[in-house]
Coordinates of C-alpha atoms (C1' of nucleotides) in Angstrom, one line a residue:
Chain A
X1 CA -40.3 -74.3 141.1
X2 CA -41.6 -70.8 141.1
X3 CA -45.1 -69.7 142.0
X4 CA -46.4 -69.7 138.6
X5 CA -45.6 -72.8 137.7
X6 CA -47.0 -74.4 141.1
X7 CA -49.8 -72.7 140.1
X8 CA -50.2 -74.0 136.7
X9 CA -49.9 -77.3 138.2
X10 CA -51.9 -77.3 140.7
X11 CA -54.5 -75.8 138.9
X12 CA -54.5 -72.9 141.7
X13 CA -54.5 -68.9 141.0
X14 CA -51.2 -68.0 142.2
X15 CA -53.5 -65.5 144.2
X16 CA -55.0 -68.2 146.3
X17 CA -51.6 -70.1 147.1
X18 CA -50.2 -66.9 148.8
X19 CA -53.5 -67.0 150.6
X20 CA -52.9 -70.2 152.2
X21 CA -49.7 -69.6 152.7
X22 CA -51.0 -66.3 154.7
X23 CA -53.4 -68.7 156.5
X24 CA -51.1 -71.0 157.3
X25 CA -52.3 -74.2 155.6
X26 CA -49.3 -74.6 153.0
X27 CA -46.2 -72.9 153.5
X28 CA -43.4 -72.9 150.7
X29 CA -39.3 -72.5 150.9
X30 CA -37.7 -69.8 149.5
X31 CA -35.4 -69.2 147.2
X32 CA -32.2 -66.9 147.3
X33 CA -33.8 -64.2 145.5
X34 CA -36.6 -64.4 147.8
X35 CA -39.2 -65.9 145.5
X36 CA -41.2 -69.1 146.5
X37 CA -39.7 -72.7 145.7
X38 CA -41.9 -75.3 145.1
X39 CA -41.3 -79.0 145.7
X40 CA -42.9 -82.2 144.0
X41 CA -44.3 -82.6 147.2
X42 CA -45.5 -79.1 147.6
X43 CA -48.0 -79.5 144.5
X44 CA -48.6 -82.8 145.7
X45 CA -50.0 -80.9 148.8
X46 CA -51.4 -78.1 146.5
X47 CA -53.6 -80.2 144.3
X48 CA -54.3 -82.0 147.1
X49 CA -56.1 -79.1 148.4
X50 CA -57.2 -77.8 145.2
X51 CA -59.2 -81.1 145.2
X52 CA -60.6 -81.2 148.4
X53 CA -61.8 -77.9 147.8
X54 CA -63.6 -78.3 144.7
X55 CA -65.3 -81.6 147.0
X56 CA -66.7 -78.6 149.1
X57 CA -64.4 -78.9 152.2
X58 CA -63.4 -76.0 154.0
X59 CA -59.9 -74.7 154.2
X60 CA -60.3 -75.9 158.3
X61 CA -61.3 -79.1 156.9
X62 CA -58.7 -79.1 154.6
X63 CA -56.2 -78.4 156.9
X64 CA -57.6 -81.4 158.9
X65 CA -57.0 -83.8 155.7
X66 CA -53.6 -82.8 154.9
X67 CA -52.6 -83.2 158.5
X68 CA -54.3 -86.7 158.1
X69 CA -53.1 -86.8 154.2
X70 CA -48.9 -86.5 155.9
X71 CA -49.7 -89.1 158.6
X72 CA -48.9 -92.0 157.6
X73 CA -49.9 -93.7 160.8
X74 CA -53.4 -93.0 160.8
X75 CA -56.4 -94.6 160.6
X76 CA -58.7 -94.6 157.4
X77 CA -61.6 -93.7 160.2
X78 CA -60.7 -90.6 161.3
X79 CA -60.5 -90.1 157.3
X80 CA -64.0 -91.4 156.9
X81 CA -65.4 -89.6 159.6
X82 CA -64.9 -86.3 158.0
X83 CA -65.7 -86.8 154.5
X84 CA -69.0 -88.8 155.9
X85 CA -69.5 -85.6 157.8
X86 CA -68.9 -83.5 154.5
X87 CA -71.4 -86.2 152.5
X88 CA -74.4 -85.7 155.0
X89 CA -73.8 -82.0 154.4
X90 CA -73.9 -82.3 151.3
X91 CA -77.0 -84.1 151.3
X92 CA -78.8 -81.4 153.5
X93 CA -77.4 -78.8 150.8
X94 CA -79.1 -80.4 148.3
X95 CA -82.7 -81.2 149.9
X96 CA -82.8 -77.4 150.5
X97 CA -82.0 -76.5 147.0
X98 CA -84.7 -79.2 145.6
X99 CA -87.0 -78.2 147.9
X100 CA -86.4 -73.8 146.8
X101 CA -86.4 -75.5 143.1
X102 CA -89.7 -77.0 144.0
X103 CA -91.3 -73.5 145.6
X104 CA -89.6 -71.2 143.0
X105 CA -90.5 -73.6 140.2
X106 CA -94.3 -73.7 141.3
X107 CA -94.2 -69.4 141.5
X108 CA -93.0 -69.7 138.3
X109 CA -95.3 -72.3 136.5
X110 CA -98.1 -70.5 137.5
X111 CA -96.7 -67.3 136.3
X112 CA -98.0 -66.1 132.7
X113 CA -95.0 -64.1 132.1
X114 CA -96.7 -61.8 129.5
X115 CA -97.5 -58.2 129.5
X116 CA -100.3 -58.1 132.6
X117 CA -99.3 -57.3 136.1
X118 CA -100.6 -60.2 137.4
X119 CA -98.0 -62.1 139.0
X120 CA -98.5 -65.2 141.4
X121 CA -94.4 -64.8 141.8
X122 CA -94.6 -61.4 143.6
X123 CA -97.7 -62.6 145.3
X124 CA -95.9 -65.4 146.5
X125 CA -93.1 -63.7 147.7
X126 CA -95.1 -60.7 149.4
X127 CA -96.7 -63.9 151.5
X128 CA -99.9 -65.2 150.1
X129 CA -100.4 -68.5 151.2
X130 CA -99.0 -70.6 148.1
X131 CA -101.4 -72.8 146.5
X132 CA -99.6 -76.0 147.0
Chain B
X1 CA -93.4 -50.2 165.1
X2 CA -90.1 -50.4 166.6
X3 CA -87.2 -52.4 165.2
X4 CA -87.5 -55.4 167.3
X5 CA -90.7 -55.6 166.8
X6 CA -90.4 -55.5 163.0
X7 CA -88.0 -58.1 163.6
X8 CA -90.3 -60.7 164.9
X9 CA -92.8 -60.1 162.6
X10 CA -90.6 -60.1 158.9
X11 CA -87.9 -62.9 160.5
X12 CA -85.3 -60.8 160.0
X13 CA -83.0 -60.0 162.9
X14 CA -82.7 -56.7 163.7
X15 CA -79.0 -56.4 162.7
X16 CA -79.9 -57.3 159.2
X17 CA -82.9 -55.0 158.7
X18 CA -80.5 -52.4 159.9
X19 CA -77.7 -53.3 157.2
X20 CA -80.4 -53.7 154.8
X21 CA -81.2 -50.0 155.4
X22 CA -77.4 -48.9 155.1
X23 CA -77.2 -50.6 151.7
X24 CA -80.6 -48.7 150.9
X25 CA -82.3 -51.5 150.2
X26 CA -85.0 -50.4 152.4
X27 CA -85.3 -47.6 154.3
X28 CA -87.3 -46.8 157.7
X29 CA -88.9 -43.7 159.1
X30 CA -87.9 -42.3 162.3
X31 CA -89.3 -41.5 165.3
X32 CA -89.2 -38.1 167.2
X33 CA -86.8 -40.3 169.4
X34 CA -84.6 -41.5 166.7
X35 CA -86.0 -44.7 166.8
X36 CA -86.7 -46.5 162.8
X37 CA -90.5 -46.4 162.8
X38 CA -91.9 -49.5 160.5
X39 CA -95.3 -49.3 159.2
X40 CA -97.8 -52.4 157.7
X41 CA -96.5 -51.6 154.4
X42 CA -92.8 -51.5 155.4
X43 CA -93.0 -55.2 157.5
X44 CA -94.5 -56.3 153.9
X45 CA -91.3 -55.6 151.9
X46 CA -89.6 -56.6 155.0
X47 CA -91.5 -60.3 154.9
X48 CA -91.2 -60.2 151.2
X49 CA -87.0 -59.6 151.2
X50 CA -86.9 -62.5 153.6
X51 CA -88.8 -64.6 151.8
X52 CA -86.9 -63.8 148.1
X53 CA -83.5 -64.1 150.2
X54 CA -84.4 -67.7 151.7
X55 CA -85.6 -68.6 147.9
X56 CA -81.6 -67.7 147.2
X57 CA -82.3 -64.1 145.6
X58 CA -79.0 -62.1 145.9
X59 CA -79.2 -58.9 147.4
X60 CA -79.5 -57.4 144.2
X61 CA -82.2 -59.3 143.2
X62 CA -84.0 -58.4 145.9
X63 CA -83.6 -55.2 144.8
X64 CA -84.9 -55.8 141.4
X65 CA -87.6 -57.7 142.4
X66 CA -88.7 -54.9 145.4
X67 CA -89.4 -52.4 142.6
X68 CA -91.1 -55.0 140.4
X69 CA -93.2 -55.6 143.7
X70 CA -94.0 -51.9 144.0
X71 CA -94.5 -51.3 140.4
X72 CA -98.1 -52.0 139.7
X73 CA -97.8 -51.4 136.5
X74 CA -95.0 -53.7 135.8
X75 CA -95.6 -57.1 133.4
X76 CA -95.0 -60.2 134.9
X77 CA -93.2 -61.3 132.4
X78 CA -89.9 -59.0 133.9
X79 CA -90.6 -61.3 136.9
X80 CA -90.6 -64.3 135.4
X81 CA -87.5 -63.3 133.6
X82 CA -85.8 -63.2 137.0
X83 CA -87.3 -66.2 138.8
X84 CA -86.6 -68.2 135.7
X85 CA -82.9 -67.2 135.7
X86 CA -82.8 -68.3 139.4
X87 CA -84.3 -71.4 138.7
X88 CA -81.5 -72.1 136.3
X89 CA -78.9 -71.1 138.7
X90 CA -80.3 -73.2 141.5
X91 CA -80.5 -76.5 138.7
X92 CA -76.9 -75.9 138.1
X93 CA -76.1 -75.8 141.6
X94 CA -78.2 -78.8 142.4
X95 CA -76.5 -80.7 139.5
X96 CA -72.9 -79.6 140.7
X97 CA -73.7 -80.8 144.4
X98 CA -75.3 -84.4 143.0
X99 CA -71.9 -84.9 141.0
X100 CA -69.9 -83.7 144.5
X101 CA -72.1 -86.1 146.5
X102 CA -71.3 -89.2 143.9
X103 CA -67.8 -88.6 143.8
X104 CA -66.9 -88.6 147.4
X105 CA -70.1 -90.9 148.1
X106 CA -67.9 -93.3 145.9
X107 CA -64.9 -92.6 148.0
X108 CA -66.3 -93.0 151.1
X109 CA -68.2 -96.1 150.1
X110 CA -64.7 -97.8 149.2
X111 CA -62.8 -96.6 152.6
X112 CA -62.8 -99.4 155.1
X113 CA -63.1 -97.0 157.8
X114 CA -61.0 -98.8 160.5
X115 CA -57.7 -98.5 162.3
X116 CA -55.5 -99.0 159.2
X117 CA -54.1 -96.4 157.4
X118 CA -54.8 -97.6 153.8
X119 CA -57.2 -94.6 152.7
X120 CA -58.9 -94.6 149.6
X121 CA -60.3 -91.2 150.6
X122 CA -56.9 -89.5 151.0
X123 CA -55.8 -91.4 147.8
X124 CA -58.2 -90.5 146.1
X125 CA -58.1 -86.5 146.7
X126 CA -53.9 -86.7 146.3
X127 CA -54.5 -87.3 142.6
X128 CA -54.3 -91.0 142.2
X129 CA -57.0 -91.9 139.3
X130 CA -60.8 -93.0 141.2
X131 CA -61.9 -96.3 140.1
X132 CA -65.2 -95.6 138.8
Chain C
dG1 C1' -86.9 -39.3 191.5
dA2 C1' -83.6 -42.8 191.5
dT3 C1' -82.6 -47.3 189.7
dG4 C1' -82.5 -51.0 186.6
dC5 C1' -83.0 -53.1 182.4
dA6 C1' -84.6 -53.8 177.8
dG7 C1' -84.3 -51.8 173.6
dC8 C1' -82.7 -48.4 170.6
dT9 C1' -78.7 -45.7 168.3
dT10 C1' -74.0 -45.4 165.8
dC11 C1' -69.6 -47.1 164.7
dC12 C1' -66.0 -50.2 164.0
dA13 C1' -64.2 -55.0 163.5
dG14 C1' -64.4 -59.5 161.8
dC15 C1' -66.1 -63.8 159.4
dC16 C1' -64.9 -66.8 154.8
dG17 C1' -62.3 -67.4 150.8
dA18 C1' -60.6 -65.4 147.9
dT19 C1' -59.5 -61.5 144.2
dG20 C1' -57.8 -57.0 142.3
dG21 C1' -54.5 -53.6 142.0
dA22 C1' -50.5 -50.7 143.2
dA23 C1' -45.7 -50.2 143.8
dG24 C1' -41.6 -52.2 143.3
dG25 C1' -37.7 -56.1 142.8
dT26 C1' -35.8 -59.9 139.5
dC27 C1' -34.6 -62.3 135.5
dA28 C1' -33.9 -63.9 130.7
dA29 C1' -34.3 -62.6 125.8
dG30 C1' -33.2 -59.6 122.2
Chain D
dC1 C1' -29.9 -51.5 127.9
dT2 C1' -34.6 -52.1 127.5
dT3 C1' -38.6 -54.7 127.4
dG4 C1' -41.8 -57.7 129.4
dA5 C1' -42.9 -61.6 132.2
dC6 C1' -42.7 -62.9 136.6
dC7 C1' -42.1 -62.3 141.4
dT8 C1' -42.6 -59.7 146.0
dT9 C1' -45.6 -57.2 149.7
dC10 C1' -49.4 -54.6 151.2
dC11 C1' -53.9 -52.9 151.3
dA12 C1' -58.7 -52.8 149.7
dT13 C1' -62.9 -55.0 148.2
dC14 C1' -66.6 -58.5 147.4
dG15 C1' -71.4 -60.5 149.8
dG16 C1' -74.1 -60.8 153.5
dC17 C1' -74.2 -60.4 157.4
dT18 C1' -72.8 -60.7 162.7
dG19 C1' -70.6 -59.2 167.2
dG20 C1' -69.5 -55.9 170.4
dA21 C1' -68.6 -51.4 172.5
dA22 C1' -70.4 -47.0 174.0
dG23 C1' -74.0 -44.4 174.7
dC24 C1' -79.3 -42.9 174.3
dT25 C1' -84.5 -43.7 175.5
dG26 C1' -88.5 -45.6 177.6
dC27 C1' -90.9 -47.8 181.0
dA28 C1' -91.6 -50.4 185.4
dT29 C1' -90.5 -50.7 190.2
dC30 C1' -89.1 -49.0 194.6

DNA sequence: GATGCAGCTTCCAGCCGATGGAAGGTCAAG
DNA sequence: CTTGACCTTCCATCGGCTGGAAGCTGCATC
């Protein structure tokens, strides 16, 4: 199977596949006339990836879970202990984003938004102690 | 005020107020030595960058909203316009990091976790269909 | 005044994870 | 035989820094 069509499977730019073929994380036979050759297993591998990717891993970590993903000897812990890594995270990711949402949501509450120059956002941000 | 000493007192290390300069985001004095020379008003936009960058303000934003800050004249309704964009952004990425954290919360949750190698994680990012 | 060291300067490289584009080879249809 | 889709490699670019090398400057200490 040709690049294009891995790609269309996989639901990976063709662009990004030769990048992690470049980086080493997926690498691909070739065909006679030189082009890439795709097995079932390859965009098994691929959307493999493509998954763990959208899940926010990194490419290390995904090269961590497809090393784990083609062992079939070992243990769901060593699994676990990466993705619970990835959830905590996660977690922090999202307490710092609701806690921005919280401090830019206040600036802009208190923000008329009309024609004056008055502005407790700039205020804020130039570092007047936010009433809060 | 020297670099370093700007640097302690907007947060920012002094690489980045340097590299802020060379994409003329902000630009310095100098010195009869060559040295950047800060002064009260420059550790203000400094403080103020810092601040918008840690609130998740692009670069460019920054940008935007350092000559909103400096234009007195300015309505604070072309701040709000900004900040409220930001807010949305921020909500989407929130959202997009709860869905992340329920997914593979909800794969982590059903991995055993122990020496076997029966991985619902691993099964669940090669593609087979998460019960859920 | 020599020495040492912190702090400043510039410049160049690299990080992550792609993405865009140029220049050129290949293949199947019409 | 030509067109156009697809493939190849290579090199540059994005954002937002960060690290390091090589070389000034400034100030304290001997």
């Amino acid at each position: 199977m040709n690049i294009g069509a891995a790609a269309r499977q996989s639901k990976l730019p063709t662009k990004t596949i030769r990048y992690y073929e470049e980086i080493g994380l997926l690498k691909a036979d070739r065909a006679a006339n030189g082009y890439r050759d795709y097995s079932e297993d390859d965009i098994h591998r691929l959307r493999f990836v493509q998954r763990a990717r959208s899940l926010g891993f990194s490419v290390d970590e995904c090269r961590q879970l497809l090393s784990l993903y083609s062992d079939r000897e070992r243990a769901s812990a060593d699994v676990k202990a990466i993705a619970l890594e990835k959830l905590g995270e996660i977690d922090r990711k999202i307490a710092e984003l609701t806690a921005l949402r919280q401090t830019l949501g206040h600036l802009v509450e208190t923000c008329h938004g009309d024609s004056r120059p008055e502005c407790p956002i700039i205020e804020g941000l130039s570092g007047k102690p936010a009433s809060h």
